[in-house]
Amino acid sequence: MNGWTGKLLRIDLTTGSAKQESFSEEFARSWVGGRGFALKILWDELKPGIDPLGPENKLIVALGPIAGIPAPNTGKAVVAAKSPLTGGYGDGNLGTRVTVELRKAGYDGLIIEGKASSPVYIHIVDDRVEILPADEIWGKGTYETNDWIYKKYGKGAGVLNIGQGGENKVRYAVIRSLEGRAGGRPGIGAVMGSKNLKAIVVKGSKDIPMADPQAMKKLGSEDLKKVGEIDKKTGWSIQGTNAVLSWLNEVAALPVRNMRKTSHPDAWKIDGQRLNAARIATYGCPNCTMRCGIAIHDHEGRESELDYENIGMLGSNLEIFDLDQVASLNYLCDDYGLDTISAGGVLGFYADAIDRGAVVGDFKFGDVERAKELLRLTAYREGVGDFLAEGSRIMAQRIGGNSLDYAIQVKGLECSAYNCKYIPGMALAFASSPIGAHHKESWVIMFEITQTPRDSYGPEKAQKVIDLQRIRGGIFEFIVSCRFPWIELGWDIQHYADYFNTITGWNWTLADLYRVSDRIYSLMKLFWLRESPNWDRSMDYPPQVWFDPANADTEGPIAGLILDRNKFDKLLDSYYEIRGWDKRGIPTKKTALELGLAKEAAEVEKYAKLE
Ligand code: PTT
Ligand code: SF4
């Protein structure tokens, strides 16, 4: 089957065994790869209600047909599991050499199950798979672990690993890769830790199967060059993702003080210009000619790579406006393997709770040294860190009263760094994201603010959220490729259909790819329903505080304005209607059948009715 190696590698850590498994062309046609493969495997193999941190959960590393091929920005991988933070399907997409090496080793993905009796790491070289003791690296941060692996296997190996956060099952622990990247916000690093798995090291030497390798090579290398040239012309990588910070501050959408405020006069101190001026190194994922990873020295003189989300959540959201100190917090998150977005959200929620008098504690907004200590306590689950390691939804439930209103999360996942107090479309994007409040599914904010009336709740906003989800949460997550050339450089989405067809020898249109996106989104919702048969639309709501008039800004462009709950409900209705979902936000039977999900619909009906 061209385009896929056709093989998955299943590794059982309980028995210490590994076996190669083939998948059918029908499976590839229905789910394509990445998020599609991961979701379908977890759907088929996990019993509903299992403990995400127990041995029954499975860790999936899933690649797609264009992952790792020589074409723009294809060095990405999806890591997935049932999420310990949300309880639903969870995944993340990170830049890593593992993508290239695993495909060259002959696999389109890994299924890791069971639990090792003591800490181990997995070493894969083509057909050889070893499960080796990790005693020397267990307990170490990701940097030291990376160095240890580099020394042993050389810098050409693909590596995924976890820090102390994953080992100690912090619910928002991520998986890290050597390129400075991190992924799996919904606690996929904690799932890896729960299996006593410290790292995965991969090296491959085979060819990636393609229908027309010569044509792909030509197309890919020309396009890599073109993307690099466009990037130089537009200058996007000069500030990278942090180019957006000053704009968000201007339009009152920056996270400040647990998202109670939307802008700050000191925001310029941590903006894209300052970041670029402090740059000491630039990093990129494999196969990328628009390298966007900007590294600077942190307060302690260590190298720390910063993106906008890190700066927004660990900087302005905590009212910390020293870039080198923000870089220190970011370094700690990277080293402990904690998601920066959730870490910033949790610390913001905690400072806010103390401020409101809901809990007693000694952390204030702006207190960077205490923030550093709290990250350490969290990673080791010591003292109050054990509480912070649970994430803001569980923390709020434990605190009680109306605390949940102030937890800036959806479905348990902390919101990325966009303050949507008065941005209905982006609030819908967070609310409808099937893995919780991640911006990756639909970053509608720029379109919404620059091209629509900000205060409209019309169905065109729901349509735009879905259009973006089909591409971002859909195509890029199942063919598995970085979406930045398309978003930041205007690279036409048709290019990806072209790569797909050149590799597979098929003749798919964008409409065919969108259909796979819709199938995936509907199955993610069925996954939720199977886990929570009493599912209702309240799980698809943004944080309550965004509806609270008492929380409206008192000055600036949106002074006195806040989201309107009734209008938001109508917007959500429009979203469900376009998707063919019922008023609960669950696919109807008709939609499920149209998308080829008859078997899955029948399975879910053992637990709850479909309309
Ligand atoms: C993503 C989320 C993001 S999204 C950022 S910064 W961003 C944070 N990065 C973290 C980090 O770093 N260290 C850490 N300890 N925690 C972190 N948490 C946060 O995780 C690199 C880029 C970025 S930078 C983005 S938007 C795009 N994301 C893509 C995506 O999701 N899919 C896709 N097909 N292409 C993408 N391209 C871009 O990749 P999660 P990464 Mg990450 C150090 O994975 O779980 O989705 O969380 O993947 O390789 O670091 O992203 O302003
Ligand atoms: Fe990685 Fe950035 Fe390149 Fe995307 S644009 S592949 S995130 S370096």
XYZ file of C-alpha atoms and ligand atoms in Angstrom:
671
model
C 0.000 0.000 0.000
C 1.799 3.151 -1.142
C 1.846 6.057 1.278
C 1.835 3.852 4.350
C 4.306 1.309 5.635
C 1.131 -0.606 6.458
C 2.500 -1.600 9.849
C 1.991 -0.636 13.453
C 4.302 -1.775 16.205
C 2.527 -3.008 19.327
C 4.619 -3.082 22.494
C 3.298 -4.672 25.670
C 5.259 -3.363 28.636
C 3.675 -5.830 31.066
C 4.994 -8.863 29.195
C 7.973 -7.111 27.607
C 6.943 -8.267 24.133
C 6.606 -6.504 20.788
C 4.906 -7.456 17.545
C 4.297 -5.925 14.169
C 0.702 -5.695 12.992
C -0.610 -4.906 9.547
C -3.617 -2.737 8.902
C -6.019 -2.867 5.986
C -6.446 -0.409 3.148
C -9.975 0.173 4.411
C -8.576 1.300 7.785
C -6.206 3.684 5.977
C -9.009 5.046 3.790
C -11.304 5.668 6.725
C -8.814 7.126 9.202
C -5.716 8.065 7.109
C -3.265 8.400 10.018
C -2.280 10.510 13.041
C -5.296 11.529 15.053
C -7.525 9.293 12.894
C -5.489 6.163 13.633
C -5.030 7.007 17.309
C -8.705 7.700 17.894
C -9.934 4.579 16.119
C -7.424 2.336 17.899
C -8.348 3.773 21.301
C -12.038 3.482 20.459
C -11.666 -0.169 19.462
C -9.304 -1.236 22.215
C -10.181 0.697 25.374
C -13.024 -0.359 27.595
C -15.124 2.632 28.634
C -14.510 3.830 32.177
C -10.910 2.622 32.488
C -8.529 4.637 34.649
C -6.458 6.778 32.245
C -3.484 6.320 34.572
C -3.923 2.565 34.868
C -2.256 -0.138 32.751
C -5.423 -0.563 30.638
C -4.850 2.789 28.958
C -2.760 2.786 25.780
C -0.224 5.275 24.557
C -0.334 5.826 20.820
C 2.291 7.491 18.662
C 0.664 7.939 15.268
C 2.084 9.172 11.981
C 0.363 9.863 8.711
C 1.035 9.315 5.021
C 2.938 12.546 4.548
C 4.702 12.443 7.947
C 8.448 12.404 7.587
C 8.530 12.731 3.793
C 10.713 15.449 2.274
C 8.036 18.128 1.934
C 7.427 21.331 3.910
C 7.168 20.896 7.674
C 6.407 17.181 7.849
C 8.422 16.363 10.982
C 5.429 16.054 13.299
C 3.876 13.227 15.299
C 0.587 12.730 17.129
C 0.769 11.338 20.675
C -2.539 10.193 22.152
C -4.304 8.293 24.937
C -7.430 8.535 27.044
C -6.703 11.770 28.876
C -6.153 11.827 32.644
C -6.972 15.541 32.593
C -10.284 15.442 30.740
C -11.433 11.811 30.756
C -12.018 11.923 26.991
C -9.842 11.228 23.978
C -6.684 13.347 24.279
C -3.784 14.062 21.994
C -1.054 16.478 20.993
C 1.096 17.108 17.967
C 4.795 17.673 18.384
C 7.808 18.230 16.198
C 10.234 15.341 16.507
C 12.853 13.333 14.675
C 10.911 10.239 15.779
C 8.548 10.916 12.882
C 11.212 10.474 10.237
C 13.000 7.620 12.006
C 9.867 5.627 12.821
C 8.621 5.803 9.246
C 12.085 4.749 8.065
C 12.036 1.919 10.582
C 8.922 0.698 8.800
C 6.059 1.790 11.036
C 3.148 4.210 10.797
C 2.690 4.174 14.539
C 3.232 2.637 17.948
C 0.668 1.155 20.321
C 2.153 0.936 23.791
C 0.152 -1.003 26.359
C 0.424 -2.451 29.856
C 2.885 -1.270 32.460
C 6.521 -2.166 33.031
C 7.325 -3.457 36.515
C 10.207 -0.973 36.807
C 11.306 2.099 34.793
C 12.246 1.313 31.198
C 12.850 2.911 27.840
C 12.100 1.515 24.410
C 14.814 1.308 21.765
C 13.725 0.610 18.194
C 16.087 0.068 15.273
C 14.134 -1.095 12.243
C 12.779 -4.554 13.138
C 14.699 -4.784 16.412
C 12.828 -3.678 19.526
C 14.403 -3.604 22.979
C 12.852 -2.693 26.308
C 15.737 -1.558 28.467
C 16.134 -0.451 32.105
C 15.853 3.301 32.623
C 17.235 3.418 36.186
C 19.967 5.865 35.198
C 17.516 8.416 33.817
C 14.376 7.879 35.933
C 13.967 10.882 38.225
C 15.876 13.159 35.839
C 14.587 16.131 33.903
C 14.081 15.968 30.153
C 17.309 17.850 29.345
C 19.530 15.448 31.258
C 17.582 12.520 29.852
C 18.051 13.845 26.321
C 21.783 14.265 26.880
C 22.092 10.730 28.224
C 20.302 9.335 25.181
C 22.337 11.459 22.773
C 25.564 10.207 24.326
C 24.442 6.616 24.011
C 22.793 6.658 20.592
C 24.090 9.761 18.818
C 22.271 12.915 17.807
C 20.612 11.313 14.782
C 18.228 9.239 16.908
C 14.605 10.246 17.269
C 13.679 10.654 20.925
C 10.519 11.193 22.939
C 10.788 11.389 26.697
C 9.160 12.591 29.895
C 10.361 14.543 32.922
C 9.455 14.252 36.587
C 5.976 15.625 35.826
C 5.153 12.593 33.689
C 6.786 10.190 36.139
C 4.660 11.567 38.970
C 1.513 11.569 36.837
C 0.797 15.278 36.862
C -2.447 15.384 34.905
C -1.063 17.919 32.416
C 2.356 16.360 31.867
C 3.580 16.417 28.273
C 5.964 14.366 26.160
C 9.112 16.147 25.004
C 11.305 15.774 21.974
C 14.901 16.790 21.413
C 14.009 19.672 19.118
C 12.764 21.723 22.055
C 9.205 20.706 21.353
C 6.554 19.302 23.634
C 3.182 17.740 23.005
C 0.222 15.986 24.513
C -1.310 18.761 26.579
C -4.136 16.577 27.953
C -1.653 14.637 30.116
C -0.235 12.230 27.558
C 3.125 12.499 29.385
C 1.399 11.287 32.569
C 0.075 8.241 30.697
C 3.632 7.508 29.556
C 4.821 7.878 33.182
C 2.031 5.638 34.453
C 3.500 2.881 32.285
C 6.956 3.367 33.829
C 8.129 4.411 30.383
C 10.792 7.120 30.429
C 11.723 7.398 26.759
C 11.331 6.074 23.243
C 14.408 6.056 21.002
C 14.079 5.267 17.294
C 16.381 4.820 14.341
C 15.317 3.611 10.906
C 17.036 2.864 7.631
C 14.336 1.912 5.128
C 12.605 3.920 2.432
C 9.215 5.449 3.112
C 6.838 3.811 0.588
C 5.468 6.227 -2.000
C 3.517 5.699 -5.209
C 5.807 8.042 -7.108
C 9.001 8.720 -5.136
C 10.665 10.707 -7.920
C 7.696 13.034 -8.382
C 7.389 13.463 -4.627
C 11.076 14.226 -4.237
C 10.896 16.884 -6.921
C 7.671 18.414 -5.639
C 8.802 18.260 -2.002
C 12.196 19.848 -2.488
C 10.811 22.609 -4.720
C 8.124 23.348 -2.156
C 10.545 23.291 0.779
C 12.545 25.943 -1.061
C 9.457 27.991 -1.897
C 8.191 27.913 1.685
C 11.620 29.053 2.919
C 11.593 31.931 0.422
C 8.078 33.055 1.339
C 9.048 32.966 5.001
C 12.090 35.146 4.346
C 9.928 37.605 2.425
C 7.168 37.827 5.021
C 9.614 37.666 7.910
C 7.204 35.517 9.908
C 9.868 33.549 11.768
C 11.511 36.746 12.998
C 9.038 36.915 15.858
C 7.535 33.475 15.331
C 4.318 32.726 17.167
C 4.940 35.579 19.605
C 4.246 38.118 16.842
C 0.653 37.892 18.017
C 1.165 39.081 21.602
C 1.117 42.832 21.018
C -1.956 42.516 18.760
C -3.829 40.557 21.433
C -2.940 43.234 23.972
C -4.294 45.933 21.643
C -7.575 44.149 20.942
C -8.139 43.219 24.592
C -7.700 39.458 24.237
C -4.485 38.848 26.184
C -4.627 36.514 29.207
C -3.847 38.657 32.265
C -4.462 37.712 35.933
C -6.159 34.366 35.355
C -7.836 35.966 32.341
C -9.689 38.428 34.559
C -8.053 41.227 32.560
C -7.463 41.418 28.833
C -4.475 43.771 28.454
C -1.582 45.214 30.419
C 0.633 48.307 29.980
C 3.786 46.191 30.473
C 2.889 43.663 27.786
C 5.438 45.181 25.364
C 8.236 43.878 27.618
C 7.462 40.305 26.574
C 6.394 40.861 22.963
C 7.772 39.428 19.728
C 10.240 42.247 19.160
C 11.808 41.784 22.613
C 11.897 38.012 22.074
C 13.675 38.350 18.746
C 16.143 40.866 20.221
C 17.048 38.392 22.979
C 17.416 35.438 20.584
C 20.497 33.261 21.082
C 19.467 30.306 18.928
C 16.789 29.162 16.504
C 15.267 25.707 16.466
C 13.115 23.869 14.014
C 11.424 20.532 13.597
C 12.794 18.122 10.989
C 12.001 18.965 7.337
C 11.291 22.615 8.081
C 12.525 25.701 6.269
C 10.635 28.224 8.409
C 12.176 27.401 11.765
C 10.113 29.136 14.406
C 11.663 28.032 17.701
C 13.237 31.114 19.273
C 15.552 30.389 22.202
C 16.832 32.976 24.680
C 18.833 32.907 27.907
C 16.619 32.551 30.944
C 17.168 34.356 34.236
C 19.575 31.630 35.373
C 21.491 31.717 32.068
C 20.012 28.504 30.613
C 18.730 28.230 27.054
C 14.944 28.260 26.877
C 12.791 28.089 23.730
C 9.699 30.277 23.839
C 6.494 30.340 21.826
C 3.564 32.681 22.263
C 1.470 30.274 24.333
C 4.306 29.843 26.832
C 4.761 33.585 27.172
C 1.055 34.372 27.376
C 0.301 31.806 30.057
C 3.482 31.935 32.157
C 3.982 35.675 31.577
C 1.003 38.003 31.250
C -1.476 35.556 32.778
C 0.634 35.525 35.964
C 1.483 39.248 35.628
C 5.164 38.445 35.137
C 6.639 40.804 32.571
C 10.379 39.982 32.730
C 11.116 37.985 29.617
C 14.090 36.179 31.130
C 11.996 35.166 34.136
C 9.206 33.935 31.889
C 11.918 31.963 30.087
C 12.926 30.438 33.443
C 9.379 29.275 34.131
C 9.245 27.908 30.598
C 12.582 26.120 31.090
C 11.268 24.470 34.247
C 8.090 23.322 32.508
C 10.181 21.877 29.685
C 12.571 20.170 32.055
C 9.868 18.747 34.337
C 7.754 17.990 31.254
C 4.702 20.039 32.248
C 2.412 21.687 29.740
C 3.154 25.414 29.867
C -0.417 26.391 29.022
C -2.011 24.351 31.781
C 0.791 25.195 34.224
C 0.113 28.920 33.633
C -3.633 28.327 33.843
C -3.336 26.362 37.096
C -1.020 28.895 38.768
C -3.290 31.727 37.601
C -6.349 29.956 38.986
C -4.531 29.311 42.280
C -3.414 32.963 42.686
C -6.941 34.077 41.840
C -8.476 31.651 44.360
C -6.174 32.979 47.076
C -7.034 36.549 46.034
C -10.769 35.814 46.243
C -10.305 34.243 49.660
C -11.487 30.848 48.417
C -8.294 29.142 49.634
C -5.470 30.037 51.977
C -2.044 30.154 50.357
C 1.053 32.238 49.763
C 1.144 32.824 46.030
C 0.412 36.164 44.402
C 0.323 37.305 40.787
C 3.783 38.557 39.815
C 5.642 36.414 42.378
C 8.057 34.662 40.041
C 10.229 32.972 42.659
C 7.228 31.338 44.306
C 5.939 30.327 40.862
C 9.242 28.510 40.244
C 8.926 26.699 43.557
C 5.303 25.779 42.854
C 6.284 24.238 39.518
C 8.860 22.100 41.319
C 6.342 21.023 43.955
C 3.847 20.211 41.204
C 6.299 18.103 39.215
C 7.131 16.073 42.329
C 3.562 16.220 43.699
C 4.942 17.488 47.000
C 2.876 19.560 49.453
C 0.497 21.923 47.686
C 2.002 20.656 44.413
C -0.076 17.493 44.773
C -3.174 19.694 44.581
C -1.848 21.806 41.686
C -0.944 18.640 39.761
C -4.642 17.811 39.415
C -5.443 20.708 37.055
C -7.813 23.595 37.617
C -11.107 21.709 37.155
C -10.425 19.167 39.908
C -8.881 21.898 42.091
C -12.046 23.981 41.712
C -14.286 21.016 42.501
C -12.276 20.366 45.665
C -12.377 24.005 46.734
C -16.146 24.032 46.173
C -18.523 27.002 46.190
C -18.515 28.828 42.864
C -14.819 28.153 42.206
C -15.490 26.237 39.009
C -16.677 29.514 37.452
C -13.125 30.876 37.751
C -11.316 27.822 36.387
C -10.382 28.858 32.861
C -10.885 25.472 31.235
C -13.229 23.472 29.039
C -13.759 19.723 29.614
C -10.878 19.927 32.103
C -8.229 21.266 29.694
C -7.010 24.777 30.522
C -7.652 27.389 27.804
C -4.752 28.404 25.599
C -3.633 32.024 25.744
C -6.655 33.813 24.235
C -8.912 35.697 26.570
C -12.381 35.384 25.065
C -14.422 37.478 27.467
C -15.817 39.228 24.436
C -14.906 37.076 21.444
C -17.858 34.721 20.854
C -16.421 32.812 17.883
C -13.123 32.038 19.606
C -15.033 31.131 22.775
C -17.008 28.683 20.612
C -13.738 27.343 19.184
C -12.522 26.560 22.707
C -15.915 25.237 23.793
C -16.325 22.901 20.829
C -12.749 21.645 20.760
C -13.191 17.904 21.296
C -10.071 17.537 23.461
C -10.812 20.541 25.696
C -9.822 24.183 25.329
C -6.977 23.982 22.815
C -6.524 26.647 20.130
C -5.137 24.107 17.724
C -8.568 23.000 16.530
C -9.774 26.376 15.321
C -7.895 29.648 15.666
C -10.775 31.785 14.495
C -9.807 34.837 16.533
C -7.897 36.707 13.819
C -10.673 36.244 11.250
C -13.308 37.105 13.814
C -11.760 40.337 15.053
C -10.487 41.625 11.732
C -13.286 40.491 9.409
C -16.537 40.225 11.367
C -18.340 42.369 13.914
C -16.897 41.221 17.207
C -20.290 41.245 18.891
C -22.067 39.065 16.316
C -23.165 35.519 17.175
C -24.383 34.660 13.668
C -24.179 31.160 12.150
C -21.362 32.336 9.862
C -19.099 32.248 12.927
C -20.090 28.656 13.698
C -19.456 27.799 10.043
C -16.006 29.398 10.150
C -15.106 27.528 13.348
C -16.045 24.270 11.594
C -14.206 25.204 8.374
C -11.043 25.729 10.410
C -11.554 22.594 12.483
C -11.809 20.564 9.287
C -8.361 21.748 8.250
C -6.519 22.272 11.530
C -7.991 19.624 13.827
C -8.695 17.452 10.789
C -6.343 17.395 7.801
C -3.149 18.500 9.562
C -3.718 16.062 12.398
C -4.391 12.998 10.243
C -2.020 13.475 7.318
C 0.323 14.714 10.089
C 2.143 17.849 9.114
C 2.784 21.248 10.688
C 0.036 23.683 9.815
C 2.204 26.826 9.982
C 3.023 27.192 6.244
C -0.718 27.259 5.572
C -1.575 29.595 8.452
C 1.345 31.950 8.546
C 2.546 32.022 4.933
C -0.726 31.482 3.101
C 0.498 28.179 1.578
C -2.543 26.743 -0.229
C -4.241 23.792 1.477
C -4.459 22.138 -1.962
C -0.697 21.438 -1.702
C -1.449 18.863 0.969
C -4.001 17.075 -1.175
C -1.330 17.036 -3.918
C 1.284 15.489 -1.585
C -1.276 12.982 -0.404
C -2.126 11.886 -3.943
C 1.495 11.785 -5.124
C 2.388 9.539 -2.215
C -0.625 7.264 -2.185
C -1.351 7.176 -5.899
C -4.977 7.947 -5.063
C -7.022 10.746 -6.449
C -8.568 12.380 -3.437
C -10.059 15.845 -3.441
C -10.125 18.216 -0.510
C -13.758 17.174 -0.024
C -12.596 13.587 0.561
C -10.154 14.811 3.181
C -12.819 16.969 4.867
C -15.056 13.931 5.114
C -12.368 12.136 7.124
C -12.152 15.230 9.364
C -15.893 15.100 9.992
C -15.759 11.382 10.723
C -13.006 11.975 13.277
C -14.833 14.853 14.985
C -17.999 12.796 15.250
C -16.167 9.781 16.659
C -14.404 11.977 19.220
C -17.869 13.025 20.405
C -19.084 9.413 20.495
C -15.990 8.608 22.562
C -17.122 11.226 25.087
C -20.657 9.866 25.137
C -19.438 6.328 25.716
C -17.340 7.575 28.649
C -20.091 9.859 30.004
C -23.553 8.565 29.013
C -25.143 11.550 30.777
C -23.297 13.970 28.511
C -25.023 17.312 28.026
C -24.158 20.544 26.272
C -22.838 22.172 29.438
C -19.584 20.295 28.670
C -19.353 22.426 25.513
C -19.384 25.757 27.341
C -16.558 28.191 27.845
C -15.598 29.250 31.398
C -18.536 30.743 33.299
C -16.584 33.875 34.266
C -16.635 34.946 30.580
C -20.409 35.400 30.950
C -20.260 37.264 34.244
C -20.958 41.037 33.924
C -19.048 41.596 37.177
C -15.969 40.342 35.335
C -16.241 42.789 32.405
C -13.258 45.082 31.741
C -13.614 48.486 33.381
C -11.560 50.261 30.696
C -10.233 49.769 27.189
C -11.937 48.687 23.947
C -14.342 46.193 25.545
C -15.113 48.079 28.770
C -18.446 46.927 30.213
C -18.837 44.162 27.588
C -18.998 40.430 28.200
C -20.244 37.289 26.417
C -24.015 36.858 26.328
C -25.128 33.428 27.510
C -28.397 33.250 25.510
C -26.758 34.372 22.318
C -23.906 31.938 22.882
C -26.440 29.129 23.235
C -27.844 29.993 19.804
C -24.339 30.041 18.354
C -23.754 26.594 19.824
C -27.051 25.426 18.300
C -25.875 26.654 14.897
C -22.616 24.776 15.364
C -24.407 21.539 16.252
C -26.853 21.941 13.386
C -24.119 22.397 10.773
C -22.309 19.346 12.131
C -25.490 17.236 12.179
C -25.359 16.804 15.939
C -28.269 16.921 18.394
C -28.923 19.579 21.034
C -26.591 17.746 23.428
C -23.774 18.127 20.925
C -23.758 14.425 20.010
C -23.895 13.137 16.397
C -27.379 11.974 15.414
C -27.760 8.432 14.142
C -28.262 9.821 10.623
C -24.969 11.738 10.780
C -23.129 8.744 12.185
C -24.420 6.531 9.360
C -23.596 9.117 6.701
C -20.024 9.267 7.980
C -19.594 5.512 7.937
C -19.856 5.154 11.711
C -22.656 2.568 11.853
C -20.649 0.089 13.942
C -19.509 2.789 16.332
C -23.059 4.129 16.677
C -24.337 0.659 17.559
C -21.558 0.260 20.125
C -22.305 3.602 21.787
C -25.997 2.786 21.961
C -25.176 0.090 24.518
C -24.522 3.020 26.844
C -26.678 5.915 25.660
C -29.251 6.611 22.973
C -28.501 8.508 19.786
C -31.250 10.692 18.331
C 0.705 22.551 21.856
C 0.995 23.609 22.846
C 1.615 24.781 22.227
S 0.938 25.286 20.781
C 2.634 25.430 22.795
S 3.389 26.760 22.087
W 2.225 27.046 20.070
C 3.154 25.037 24.089
N 4.461 24.476 23.910
C 5.038 23.902 25.005
C 6.425 23.790 25.164
O 7.235 24.227 24.167
N 6.932 23.234 26.289
C 6.091 22.764 27.263
N 6.634 22.220 28.351
N 4.762 22.842 27.147
C 4.221 23.370 26.032
N 2.866 23.457 25.920
C 2.219 24.091 24.804
O 1.808 23.100 23.877
C 5.167 23.691 17.979
C 4.373 24.483 17.037
C 3.429 25.334 17.716
S 4.089 26.345 18.901
C 2.151 25.382 17.358
S 1.054 26.510 18.032
C 1.639 24.609 16.230
N 0.998 23.424 16.712
C 0.669 22.471 15.771
C -0.322 21.493 16.008
O -0.905 21.379 17.101
N -0.646 20.657 14.970
C -0.004 20.727 13.781
N -0.357 19.882 12.811
N 0.948 21.642 13.542
C 1.309 22.487 14.531
N 2.300 23.387 14.296
C 2.756 24.249 15.316
O 3.728 23.598 16.124
P 0.157 20.076 21.816
P 5.053 21.552 19.271
Mg 2.915 20.737 20.931
C 8.553 23.686 24.065
O 1.556 19.706 21.135
O -0.163 19.109 22.892
O -0.859 20.166 20.743
O 0.290 21.443 22.492
O 3.818 20.672 19.565
O 5.886 20.806 18.306
O 5.700 21.991 20.527
O 4.395 22.796 18.623
O 2.329 28.920 20.070
Fe 8.284 23.122 13.581
Fe 7.874 25.782 13.523
Fe 8.745 24.513 11.380
Fe 6.250 24.118 12.221
S 7.136 26.054 11.445
S 7.659 22.537 11.519
S 6.519 24.207 14.458
S 9.829 24.737 13.311
